XYZ file of C-alpha atoms in Angstrom:
388
model
C 92.928 107.785 98.827
C 93.910 105.437 96.030
C 92.084 107.141 93.142
C 95.307 107.761 91.208
C 96.034 104.059 91.417
C 92.471 103.036 90.628
C 92.675 104.872 87.324
C 95.055 102.114 86.240
C 92.286 99.517 86.332
C 93.113 95.922 87.142
C 92.586 93.350 84.420
C 91.739 90.000 85.956
C 91.844 86.615 84.328
C 88.397 86.245 82.768
C 87.763 82.813 84.168
C 88.328 83.976 87.747
C 85.957 86.906 87.454
C 83.258 84.863 85.742
C 83.546 82.028 88.219
C 83.003 84.378 91.145
C 80.134 86.251 89.537
C 78.258 83.044 88.735
C 78.206 81.940 92.358
C 77.455 84.811 94.764
C 78.509 84.102 98.335
C 75.993 83.697 101.142
C 78.301 85.471 103.612
C 75.997 88.477 103.524
C 73.350 89.859 101.173
C 70.542 92.404 101.002
C 66.921 91.347 101.295
C 65.397 90.952 97.844
C 63.364 94.162 97.980
C 65.702 96.329 100.061
C 67.010 98.603 97.287
C 64.933 99.746 94.306
C 67.484 100.504 91.593
C 64.817 102.162 89.439
C 63.766 104.694 92.094
C 65.474 107.935 93.151
C 67.883 107.289 96.028
C 67.093 103.558 95.747
C 63.600 104.219 97.094
C 64.937 104.750 100.628
C 63.657 107.194 103.248
C 65.686 109.392 105.620
C 66.108 108.311 109.213
C 64.227 110.599 111.654
C 66.583 112.155 114.181
C 69.676 111.983 111.985
C 71.548 115.282 111.708
C 74.224 116.243 109.191
C 76.838 118.848 110.161
C 79.648 120.366 108.094
C 83.051 119.911 109.749
C 84.990 121.856 107.104
C 83.804 123.780 104.061
C 86.348 125.050 101.498
C 86.460 128.783 100.976
C 88.672 131.436 99.420
C 92.261 130.883 100.466
C 91.709 127.346 101.814
C 92.464 123.916 100.412
C 89.820 122.759 97.944
C 90.391 118.986 98.207
C 89.456 116.793 101.196
C 88.972 113.039 101.527
C 89.433 110.099 103.877
C 87.412 111.579 106.768
C 87.412 109.439 109.934
C 85.587 110.162 113.238
C 86.331 109.148 116.823
C 85.152 110.129 120.307
C 87.755 110.785 123.009
C 87.281 112.136 126.544
C 83.931 113.703 125.765
C 84.935 115.305 122.474
C 84.497 114.225 118.862
C 87.438 114.301 116.430
C 87.497 114.009 112.637
C 90.692 113.420 110.653
C 91.136 113.756 106.877
C 93.696 114.378 104.151
C 93.815 117.828 102.587
C 95.440 119.437 99.550
C 95.089 122.604 97.526
C 93.397 121.151 94.450
C 94.164 117.547 93.478
C 93.897 114.135 95.081
C 97.177 112.494 96.105
C 99.097 115.671 95.257
C 102.581 116.395 96.652
C 101.108 119.077 98.952
C 98.853 116.564 100.776
C 98.774 116.861 104.570
C 96.684 115.354 107.379
C 94.209 117.628 109.165
C 91.859 117.175 112.102
C 89.082 119.160 113.763
C 87.545 118.882 117.225
C 84.012 119.329 118.569
C 83.153 119.857 122.241
C 79.386 119.451 121.763
C 78.889 116.055 120.079
C 79.585 117.432 116.621
C 77.431 120.551 116.402
C 80.349 123.031 116.255
C 83.872 122.398 114.963
C 87.299 123.927 115.395
C 89.340 125.172 112.465
C 91.484 122.397 110.932
C 94.698 121.596 112.794
C 97.736 119.778 111.364
C 98.793 116.242 112.228
C 101.361 116.424 109.424
C 102.677 119.072 107.055
C 103.284 118.753 103.307
C 106.502 116.930 102.516
C 109.541 118.645 101.009
C 110.244 115.664 98.738
C 108.238 112.957 96.968
C 107.021 111.390 100.233
C 103.289 111.840 100.870
C 101.367 111.352 104.123
C 97.642 110.596 104.204
C 94.981 109.929 106.828
C 95.227 106.566 108.577
C 92.399 107.022 111.071
C 92.243 106.770 114.843
C 92.191 104.437 117.804
C 91.803 104.917 121.569
C 91.742 102.867 124.752
C 89.889 105.700 126.480
C 93.004 107.259 128.005
C 95.257 107.718 124.975
C 94.271 108.900 121.505
C 96.211 107.391 118.598
C 96.376 109.119 115.218
C 97.557 106.777 112.468
C 99.326 108.311 109.474
C 99.932 106.463 106.222
C 103.359 107.265 104.800
C 104.142 106.794 101.095
C 107.924 107.264 100.743
C 107.810 107.393 96.937
C 104.427 109.081 96.693
C 101.278 107.481 95.292
C 102.044 107.421 91.609
C 104.774 104.753 91.700
C 102.367 102.247 93.295
C 105.095 100.976 95.610
C 103.049 101.198 98.808
C 104.085 102.543 102.177
C 104.076 102.074 105.931
C 102.082 103.269 108.949
C 103.214 105.771 111.561
C 101.385 107.000 114.638
C 101.245 109.983 116.954
C 99.710 109.729 120.419
C 98.078 112.264 122.703
C 96.536 112.260 126.167
C 94.496 115.413 125.624
C 93.921 115.673 121.861
C 95.993 118.860 121.801
C 99.666 117.942 122.125
C 101.103 115.053 120.144
C 104.146 112.799 120.286
C 106.598 112.661 117.425
C 105.683 110.119 114.712
C 106.887 106.555 115.195
C 106.280 103.425 113.094
C 103.583 100.891 113.951
C 105.294 97.580 114.772
C 104.489 93.991 113.924
C 104.758 90.909 116.129
C 108.404 90.589 115.040
C 109.227 94.026 116.439
C 109.767 95.480 112.980
C 107.646 98.178 111.292
C 104.561 96.779 109.563
C 105.286 96.936 105.853
C 101.940 98.390 104.822
C 99.437 101.231 105.209
C 96.597 100.781 107.686
C 92.900 100.811 106.859
C 91.140 103.556 108.760
C 88.728 101.819 111.139
C 90.157 99.269 113.593
C 87.590 97.224 115.523
C 87.909 95.691 118.995
C 86.229 92.285 119.295
C 86.745 89.801 122.142
C 89.674 91.805 123.499
C 91.567 91.737 120.195
C 92.048 94.617 117.763
C 91.365 93.889 114.084
C 91.888 95.820 110.861
C 93.630 95.416 107.514
C 96.862 96.748 106.096
C 97.581 97.230 102.405
C 100.995 95.582 102.338
C 104.009 95.673 100.077
C 105.092 94.836 97.484
C 102.547 97.184 95.978
C 99.186 97.597 97.710
C 97.659 94.261 98.708
C 94.878 94.126 101.316
C 95.422 91.677 104.153
C 93.688 91.241 107.552
C 95.810 91.860 110.662
C 95.217 91.587 114.404
C 96.977 92.557 117.629
C 96.448 92.085 121.354
C 98.043 95.468 122.085
C 95.122 97.603 123.365
C 96.628 100.715 121.752
C 97.307 99.074 118.387
C 100.923 100.258 118.283
C 102.762 96.934 118.418
C 102.271 93.215 117.938
C 100.391 93.309 114.626
C 100.152 89.864 113.058
C 98.885 89.021 109.572
C 96.046 86.531 109.450
C 96.260 83.657 106.979
C 94.567 85.032 103.859
C 94.552 84.242 100.138
C 94.101 87.170 97.767
C 92.139 86.502 94.595
C 94.005 86.593 91.269
C 94.853 90.113 90.122
C 97.482 91.990 88.218
C 100.234 93.487 90.388
C 100.866 95.728 92.192
C 97.330 95.920 93.648
C 95.057 93.256 95.058
C 91.535 92.814 93.797
C 90.335 93.268 97.389
C 90.785 96.830 98.647
C 89.765 99.187 101.463
C 87.926 96.746 103.741
C 85.914 97.100 106.906
C 84.403 94.421 109.143
C 81.581 93.411 111.460
C 81.015 90.611 113.959
C 78.519 87.805 113.442
C 78.245 85.442 116.385
C 81.709 84.048 117.054
C 82.950 85.039 113.598
C 84.167 88.193 111.873
C 83.154 89.203 108.355
C 85.503 91.486 106.427
C 83.955 93.284 103.446
C 86.025 94.656 100.566
C 85.724 96.941 97.594
C 86.070 94.849 94.422
C 88.576 96.501 92.115
C 87.518 94.141 89.302
C 84.380 96.288 88.866
C 81.779 93.645 89.655
C 80.009 96.456 91.565
C 79.409 94.055 94.424
C 81.215 93.626 97.709
C 83.723 90.877 98.303
C 83.740 89.220 101.730
C 85.875 86.893 103.835
C 85.127 85.252 107.194
C 87.236 84.365 110.222
C 85.979 82.195 113.076
C 89.275 81.979 115.013
C 89.703 85.604 116.144
C 91.346 86.744 112.935
C 94.084 84.127 112.723
C 92.784 82.670 109.450
C 90.295 83.848 106.844
C 88.224 82.174 104.155
C 89.009 82.826 100.517
C 87.274 86.084 99.493
C 83.983 85.565 97.696
C 81.755 87.811 95.657
C 78.544 88.666 97.512
C 75.154 89.873 96.326
C 75.613 93.214 98.122
C 75.730 96.057 95.551
C 78.657 98.447 95.800
C 79.743 101.518 93.826
C 83.368 100.325 93.958
C 84.243 102.477 96.935
C 85.436 102.424 100.507
C 82.725 101.547 103.032
C 82.397 101.316 106.794
C 81.010 98.413 108.801
C 80.550 97.518 112.438
C 78.080 96.556 115.135
C 75.643 98.560 117.201
C 75.736 98.003 120.994
C 73.029 95.321 120.793
C 74.979 93.381 118.159
C 73.138 94.512 115.019
C 75.558 94.596 112.074
C 75.659 97.733 109.962
C 77.098 98.905 106.664
C 77.611 102.530 105.643
C 77.989 102.377 101.884
C 76.853 103.300 98.386
C 74.906 100.188 97.270
C 74.813 101.052 93.584
C 75.522 98.993 90.473
C 77.759 101.679 88.983
C 80.514 104.098 90.033
C 78.183 106.904 91.165
C 78.619 107.232 94.932
C 75.079 108.477 95.487
C 73.147 107.857 97.706
C 74.937 107.243 100.995
C 73.051 104.512 102.864
C 72.967 102.854 106.281
C 71.992 99.157 106.024
C 71.247 96.959 109.054
C 71.129 93.224 109.770
C 70.083 91.481 112.965
C 71.796 88.205 112.065
C 74.759 89.486 110.027
C 73.604 87.477 107.014
C 70.612 89.306 105.551
C 70.514 93.100 105.578
C 66.800 93.836 105.623
C 66.617 97.460 106.819
C 68.155 100.461 105.084
C 67.930 104.217 105.500
C 68.916 107.166 103.357
C 71.734 109.180 104.922
C 72.402 111.563 102.017
C 70.677 111.616 98.649
C 71.065 113.243 95.259
C 69.066 116.332 96.247
C 71.257 116.865 99.337
C 74.469 117.212 97.342
C 75.851 120.683 96.701
C 77.379 121.499 93.286
C 81.064 120.823 92.765
C 82.865 124.041 93.721
C 86.175 123.665 91.885
C 87.752 121.224 89.469
C 90.546 118.939 90.606
C 92.181 115.617 89.826
C 89.820 112.733 90.737
C 87.222 115.088 92.214
C 83.675 114.148 91.262
C 80.157 114.372 92.660
C 79.237 111.948 95.400
C 79.644 110.969 99.035
C 83.125 109.569 99.383
C 84.920 107.142 101.704
C 82.673 106.997 104.814
C 83.968 105.817 108.172
C 82.049 105.458 111.430
C 82.334 105.349 115.215
C 79.812 104.335 117.893
C 80.053 106.313 121.146
C 77.618 107.240 123.883
C 74.157 107.629 122.417
C 75.224 108.093 118.800
C 76.544 106.537 115.628
C 78.892 109.088 114.032
C 79.568 108.815 110.288
C 82.184 111.013 108.587
C 82.727 111.352 104.827
C 83.387 113.996 102.201
C 80.923 115.474 99.726
C 82.425 115.841 96.240
C 85.865 115.391 97.887
C 85.514 118.977 99.072
C 83.316 119.370 102.172
C 84.078 117.268 105.246
C 80.734 116.238 106.728
C 79.430 114.287 109.698
C 76.051 112.580 110.040
C 75.082 111.895 113.660
C 72.428 109.256 114.332
C 70.807 108.636 117.735
C 71.108 104.956 118.562
C 67.566 105.109 119.917
C 66.305 105.861 116.401
C 67.845 102.614 115.161
C 66.586 100.514 118.048
C 63.033 101.705 117.451
C 62.982 100.507 113.848
């Protein structure tokens, strides 16, 4: 979603970057032999029982750009939301699409609109989903001045009780009753009765953890105490986070825009009210959005591209029983699985981009885009993970 902004790379104070890189954090790390950087697809094997399904494939007369795919399960159906445009990322014709499956993801409806392209410079992009089981919330990130001015935006929502008809958009509200002055990250998590995510807040785009006790996530959002690392404005060094639970604490993992090609992480042990200073971890990362969470038994997981460069291949599922050491990993999609790039477009490139996940019923659902063109879903039986 932020590729236009990422092209204007942050330049950090050298001492800050060096200091972090010299002392990797112990918040979480891979086992020493988990990834083999010299082997194809990091030496990982596919997970038996996993199935990959195409949600949307571009064709003649359709949009050729897709990104920011996010899954959710609601009233027995699976939904995937993404942002779509004719050719280029973050283009003025961007709109938010979604598709629905009635059979756990095997077959998908044609894309439906949650927004339409704007008539002015305002752009709307995918903000993800939430549900309490009775109401489905579609979050929409609104950029009043578009992406290119790097001025940030706010979050709107539409709600539905059937996944078919939707309310008019309204702003997501903070604890002060005013609209939250930031765009939401796409995968809220419910832990201990409290909803957690991050917003990229103004001025600019600065990642910050938030929480609310509103079960629908529409009101009451409160920023946790959090110190961003040094960076050049208008963007924070920490971007596009996700999180998992470890005991009584939460661990939020970030993309590092300073190009360390490792994840940053911060920890909260007071239900999101305060967070440790972000630290560089030993977990490799291709400088991309990732997804994290917990399986029903508590196992922490990461869906990510654990590479030491910008190539977002392969897409990997990594697991940790204790939330500290990730010692199991499986290949979700590898280099040989990737179709050729169909059409050129701004910021389109080979790879598996911006995964997000949802655990429901007997499955872990993972949505992402291939080459920022095809919207795809990998469905994993939870039983396959428990047996390994």
